[in-house]
Phi, psi and omega in degrees: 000124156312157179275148180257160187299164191049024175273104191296161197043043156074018176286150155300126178224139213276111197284017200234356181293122186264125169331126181306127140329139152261197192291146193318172181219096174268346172290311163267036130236029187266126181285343164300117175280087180293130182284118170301352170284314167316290225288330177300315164349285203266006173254327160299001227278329160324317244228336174296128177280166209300292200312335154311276204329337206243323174300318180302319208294314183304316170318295183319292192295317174300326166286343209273343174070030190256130171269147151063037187274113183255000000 
């Protein structure tokens, strides 16, 4: 095998190596299917004020019919 050209000092370098990942990208390619009614929720859910976050939360626990839900 030849050294590949600009390759310093005449090293080999090894072309069979898989490229380091960079940071994950989990949104656009995340394979879950998320209920788009969720998915508004939960991208608003910061931008909302305490007393909605709390109306939501209350809503949640009544339908679920689950006590003691922290």
């Amino acid at each position: 095998m030849r050294p590949q050209a600009g390759s310093p000092e005449g090293r080999l370098t090894n072309d069979l190596r898989q490229p380091v990942p960079s940071v994950a990208h989990h949104l656009p390619t995340d394979t879950c299917k998320t209920d788009p009614h969720l998915a508004a929720v939960v991208a608003a859910w910061s931008l909302l004020p305490e007393a909605i976050r709390a109306g939501i939360v209350a809503m949640v626990k009544a339908a679920s019919g689950k006590k003691g839900w922290s």
